[in-house]
mmCIF file of C-alpha atoms in Angstrom:
data_model
loop_
_atom_site.group_PDB
_atom_site.id
_atom_site.type_symbol
_atom_site.label_atom_id
_atom_site.label_comp_id
_atom_site.label_asym_id
_atom_site.label_seq_id
_atom_site.Cartn_x
_atom_site.Cartn_y
_atom_site.Cartn_z
ATOM 1 C CA UNK A 366 -19.689 3.344 -14.714
ATOM 2 C CA UNK A 367 -18.839 -0.177 -13.624
ATOM 3 C CA UNK A 368 -22.234 -0.663 -11.982
ATOM 4 C CA UNK A 369 -23.907 0.313 -15.253
ATOM 5 C CA UNK A 370 -21.940 -2.329 -17.157
ATOM 6 C CA UNK A 371 -22.759 -4.946 -14.513
ATOM 7 C CA UNK A 372 -26.488 -4.143 -14.722
ATOM 8 C CA UNK A 373 -26.359 -4.313 -18.529
ATOM 9 C CA UNK A 374 -24.696 -7.726 -18.330
ATOM 10 C CA UNK A 375 -27.269 -8.933 -15.801
ATOM 11 C CA UNK A 376 -30.207 -7.690 -17.861
ATOM 12 C CA UNK A 377 -29.197 -8.460 -21.419
ATOM 13 C CA UNK A 378 -26.571 -11.183 -21.370
ATOM 14 C CA UNK A 379 -26.495 -14.887 -20.692
ATOM 15 C CA UNK A 380 -23.923 -15.026 -17.899
ATOM 16 C CA UNK A 381 -22.307 -18.445 -17.556
ATOM 17 C CA UNK A 382 -19.085 -20.265 -16.796
ATOM 18 C CA UNK A 383 -16.529 -20.070 -19.568
ATOM 19 C CA UNK A 384 -15.055 -23.515 -18.921
ATOM 20 C CA UNK A 385 -16.277 -26.686 -17.245
ATOM 21 C CA UNK A 386 -13.730 -26.358 -14.390
ATOM 22 C CA UNK A 387 -15.867 -23.725 -12.702
ATOM 23 C CA UNK A 388 -19.029 -25.758 -13.150
ATOM 24 C CA UNK A 389 -17.370 -28.780 -11.541
ATOM 25 C CA UNK A 390 -15.964 -26.706 -8.662
ATOM 26 C CA UNK A 391 -19.396 -25.162 -8.063
ATOM 27 C CA UNK A 392 -20.948 -28.632 -8.083
ATOM 28 C CA UNK A 393 -18.340 -29.964 -5.632
ATOM 29 C CA UNK A 394 -18.788 -26.987 -3.332
ATOM 30 C CA UNK A 395 -22.581 -27.043 -3.379
ATOM 31 C CA UNK A 396 -22.738 -30.770 -2.675
ATOM 32 C CA UNK A 397 -24.173 -31.733 -6.065
ATOM 33 C CA UNK A 398 -21.334 -34.239 -6.518
ATOM 34 C CA UNK A 399 -21.483 -35.688 -3.044
ATOM 35 C CA UNK A 400 -23.503 -35.886 0.122
ATOM 36 C CA UNK A 401 -22.534 -32.525 1.640
ATOM 37 C CA UNK A 402 -20.917 -29.210 0.875
ATOM 38 C CA UNK A 403 -17.260 -29.722 0.103
ATOM 39 C CA UNK A 404 -14.678 -26.974 0.575
ATOM 40 C CA UNK A 405 -11.947 -28.813 -1.371
ATOM 41 C CA UNK A 406 -11.906 -26.803 -4.579
ATOM 42 C CA UNK A 407 -9.551 -27.596 -7.430
ATOM 43 C CA UNK A 408 -6.728 -25.033 -7.757
ATOM 44 C CA UNK A 409 -8.073 -22.857 -4.906
ATOM 45 C CA UNK A 410 -7.042 -22.372 -1.304
ATOM 46 C CA UNK A 411 -9.126 -24.311 1.181
ATOM 47 C CA UNK A 412 -9.818 -21.142 3.208
ATOM 48 C CA UNK A 413 -11.619 -19.747 0.171
ATOM 49 C CA UNK A 414 -13.551 -23.018 0.032
ATOM 50 C CA UNK A 415 -14.509 -22.706 3.705
ATOM 51 C CA UNK A 416 -15.748 -19.150 3.134
ATOM 52 C CA UNK A 417 -17.966 -20.279 0.264
ATOM 53 C CA UNK A 418 -19.085 -23.359 2.187
ATOM 54 C CA UNK A 419 -20.204 -21.073 5.026
ATOM 55 C CA UNK A 420 -22.229 -18.970 2.570
ATOM 56 C CA UNK A 421 -23.851 -22.119 1.139
ATOM 57 C CA UNK A 422 -24.754 -23.222 4.674
ATOM 58 C CA UNK A 423 -26.657 -19.949 5.177
ATOM 59 C CA UNK A 424 -28.725 -20.387 2.043
ATOM 60 C CA UNK A 425 -28.305 -23.000 -0.638
ATOM 61 C CA UNK A 426 -30.663 -21.306 -3.084
ATOM 62 C CA UNK A 427 -27.892 -18.976 -4.293
ATOM 63 C CA UNK A 428 -24.915 -20.176 -6.322
ATOM 64 C CA UNK A 429 -22.363 -18.477 -4.073
ATOM 65 C CA UNK A 430 -19.428 -19.653 -6.144
ATOM 66 C CA UNK A 431 -20.771 -17.802 -9.196
ATOM 67 C CA UNK A 432 -22.051 -14.757 -7.285
ATOM 68 C CA UNK A 433 -18.803 -14.355 -5.351
ATOM 69 C CA UNK A 434 -16.781 -14.399 -8.568
ATOM 70 C CA UNK A 435 -18.964 -11.688 -10.104
ATOM 71 C CA UNK A 436 -18.705 -9.604 -6.913
ATOM 72 C CA UNK A 437 -14.909 -9.967 -6.850
ATOM 73 C CA UNK A 438 -14.712 -8.903 -10.504
ATOM 74 C CA UNK A 439 -16.963 -5.917 -9.762
ATOM 75 C CA UNK A 440 -14.865 -4.783 -6.787
ATOM 76 C CA UNK A 441 -11.654 -5.301 -8.761
ATOM 77 C CA UNK A 442 -12.825 -3.322 -11.789
ATOM 78 C CA UNK A 443 -14.155 -0.597 -9.511
ATOM 79 C CA UNK A 444 -10.781 -0.386 -7.762
ATOM 80 C CA UNK A 445 -8.915 -0.168 -11.052
ATOM 81 C CA UNK A 446 -11.351 2.443 -12.348
ATOM 82 C CA UNK A 447 -10.881 4.428 -9.131
ATOM 83 C CA UNK A 448 -7.124 4.481 -9.685
ATOM 84 C CA UNK A 449 -7.544 5.553 -13.323
ATOM 85 C CA UNK A 450 -9.869 8.368 -12.272
ATOM 86 C CA UNK A 451 -7.633 9.534 -9.420
ATOM 87 C CA UNK A 452 -4.365 9.342 -11.337
ATOM 88 C CA UNK A 453 -5.471 10.554 -14.758
ATOM 89 C CA UNK A 454 -8.764 12.301 -14.023
ATOM 90 C CA UNK A 455 -10.047 10.635 -17.193
ATOM 91 C CA UNK A 456 -13.673 9.611 -17.276
ATOM 92 C CA UNK A 457 -13.256 8.542 -20.895
ATOM 93 C CA UNK A 458 -10.246 6.390 -19.966
ATOM 94 C CA UNK A 459 -12.262 4.725 -17.223
ATOM 95 C CA UNK A 460 -15.195 4.167 -19.583
ATOM 96 C CA UNK A 461 -12.942 2.582 -22.216
ATOM 97 C CA UNK A 462 -11.172 0.454 -19.597
ATOM 98 C CA UNK A 463 -14.380 -0.890 -18.047
ATOM 99 C CA UNK A 464 -16.126 -1.424 -21.389
ATOM 100 C CA UNK A 465 -13.135 -3.391 -22.669
ATOM 101 C CA UNK A 466 -12.762 -5.723 -19.667
ATOM 102 C CA UNK A 467 -16.238 -5.982 -18.117
ATOM 103 C CA UNK A 468 -17.857 -8.076 -20.821
ATOM 104 C CA UNK A 469 -15.277 -10.839 -20.525
ATOM 105 C CA UNK A 470 -15.319 -10.799 -16.723
ATOM 106 C CA UNK A 471 -19.088 -10.591 -16.218
ATOM 107 C CA UNK A 472 -20.501 -12.628 -19.094
ATOM 108 C CA UNK A 473 -18.047 -15.536 -19.215
ATOM 109 C CA UNK A 474 -17.095 -16.103 -15.590
ATOM 110 C CA UNK A 475 -13.898 -18.062 -15.057
ATOM 111 C CA UNK A 476 -11.926 -18.446 -11.842
ATOM 112 C CA UNK A 477 -8.489 -17.809 -13.383
ATOM 113 C CA UNK A 478 -9.672 -14.491 -14.851
ATOM 114 C CA UNK A 479 -11.272 -13.595 -11.519
ATOM 115 C CA UNK A 480 -8.061 -14.396 -9.639
ATOM 116 C CA UNK A 481 -5.970 -12.427 -12.114
ATOM 117 C CA UNK A 482 -8.105 -9.287 -12.053
ATOM 118 C CA UNK A 483 -8.402 -9.390 -8.243
ATOM 119 C CA UNK A 484 -4.647 -9.800 -7.791
ATOM 120 C CA UNK A 485 -3.934 -7.099 -10.355
ATOM 121 C CA UNK A 486 -6.431 -4.660 -8.822
ATOM 122 C CA UNK A 487 -5.208 -5.389 -5.300
ATOM 123 C CA UNK A 488 -1.564 -4.938 -6.205
ATOM 124 C CA UNK A 489 -2.327 -1.757 -8.148
ATOM 125 C CA UNK A 490 -4.336 -0.353 -5.243
ATOM 126 C CA UNK A 491 -1.515 -1.207 -2.844
ATOM 127 C CA UNK A 492 1.054 0.560 -5.042
ATOM 128 C CA UNK A 493 -1.289 3.513 -5.482
ATOM 129 C CA UNK A 494 -1.621 3.718 -1.685
ATOM 130 C CA UNK A 495 2.145 3.684 -1.184
ATOM 131 C CA UNK A 496 2.937 6.354 -3.741
ATOM 132 C CA UNK A 497 -0.086 8.646 -4.104
ATOM 133 C CA UNK A 498 -2.976 8.102 -1.727
ATOM 134 C CA UNK A 499 -4.009 10.490 1.025
ATOM 135 C CA UNK A 500 -6.077 7.641 2.520
ATOM 136 C CA UNK A 501 -3.023 5.399 2.572
ATOM 137 C CA UNK A 502 -4.104 2.905 5.239
ATOM 138 C CA UNK A 503 -7.596 2.355 3.790
ATOM 139 C CA UNK A 504 -6.267 1.803 0.270
ATOM 140 C CA UNK A 505 -3.477 -0.482 1.500
ATOM 141 C CA UNK A 506 -6.004 -2.664 3.324
ATOM 142 C CA UNK A 507 -8.297 -2.864 0.275
ATOM 143 C CA UNK A 508 -5.308 -3.653 -1.936
ATOM 144 C CA UNK A 509 -3.968 -6.315 0.391
ATOM 145 C CA UNK A 510 -7.378 -7.986 0.770
ATOM 146 C CA UNK A 511 -7.958 -8.096 -2.990
ATOM 147 C CA UNK A 512 -4.467 -9.471 -3.599
ATOM 148 C CA UNK A 513 -4.871 -12.152 -0.940
ATOM 149 C CA UNK A 514 -8.334 -13.075 -2.198
ATOM 150 C CA UNK A 515 -7.084 -13.327 -5.781
ATOM 151 C CA UNK A 516 -4.182 -15.522 -4.740
ATOM 152 C CA UNK A 517 -6.555 -17.729 -2.738
ATOM 153 C CA UNK A 518 -8.720 -18.301 -5.801
ATOM 154 C CA UNK A 519 -5.712 -19.320 -7.898
ATOM 155 C CA UNK A 520 -2.237 -18.705 -6.553
ATOM 156 C CA UNK A 521 -0.411 -19.186 -9.869
ATOM 157 C CA UNK A 522 -2.006 -15.980 -11.217
ATOM 158 C CA UNK A 523 0.305 -13.935 -9.011
ATOM 159 C CA UNK A 524 3.148 -14.808 -11.395
ATOM 160 C CA UNK A 525 1.233 -13.348 -14.333
ATOM 161 C CA UNK A 526 0.386 -10.190 -12.410
ATOM 162 C CA UNK A 527 3.847 -9.597 -10.921
ATOM 163 C CA UNK A 528 5.215 -8.531 -14.308
ATOM 164 C CA UNK A 529 2.464 -5.937 -14.666
ATOM 165 C CA UNK A 530 2.860 -4.737 -11.072
ATOM 166 C CA UNK A 531 6.610 -4.392 -11.518
ATOM 167 C CA UNK A 532 6.008 -2.102 -14.506
ATOM 168 C CA UNK A 533 3.512 -0.046 -12.469
ATOM 169 C CA UNK A 534 6.003 0.138 -9.592
ATOM 170 C CA UNK A 535 8.763 1.412 -11.892
ATOM 171 C CA UNK A 536 6.417 3.984 -13.429
ATOM 172 C CA UNK A 537 5.287 5.233 -10.005
ATOM 173 C CA UNK A 538 8.828 5.260 -8.626
ATOM 174 C CA UNK A 539 10.160 7.402 -11.464
ATOM 175 C CA UNK A 540 7.190 9.784 -11.674
ATOM 176 C CA UNK A 541 6.698 10.465 -7.969
ATOM 177 C CA UNK A 542 6.770 14.120 -7.020
ATOM 178 C CA UNK A 543 6.696 13.710 -3.275
ATOM 179 C CA UNK A 544 6.777 10.695 -1.021
#
């Protein structure tokens, strides 16, 4: 479902940065505003900058900053859709969820939205792993990696997501049948 929405966005939409912050950070990273690649991104962890700088050093023909944000949004939405399908067994719910959020995440790329959805998906996957998953270790690792990656893109988003994750935690804790 999510892959279909991504392909539709790639084929029929004009994907671009929502705000100039991302354009400037991409320009800084790619070396357009200097002599070399620069890993010092505004608002983001320098380790995330080093990862993107490494990708730019492999091939500079790809805007890795943009591509990586789209990939993170895709993985995050896929993770959230997976949880919806596993918990509720609702294909319609997953379709509505992805159709509602994918256009904003794929068409108007913005690092704060990417960080928020990655942190939210990672935290949700981690909670799902603790309370419901048979593949607990695998889901915990995916959840932890998404949460860390989201917080590396923009750490302040964790404060937005913590409220949501607390509500999910309470719901899971009071509806658990077996631990």
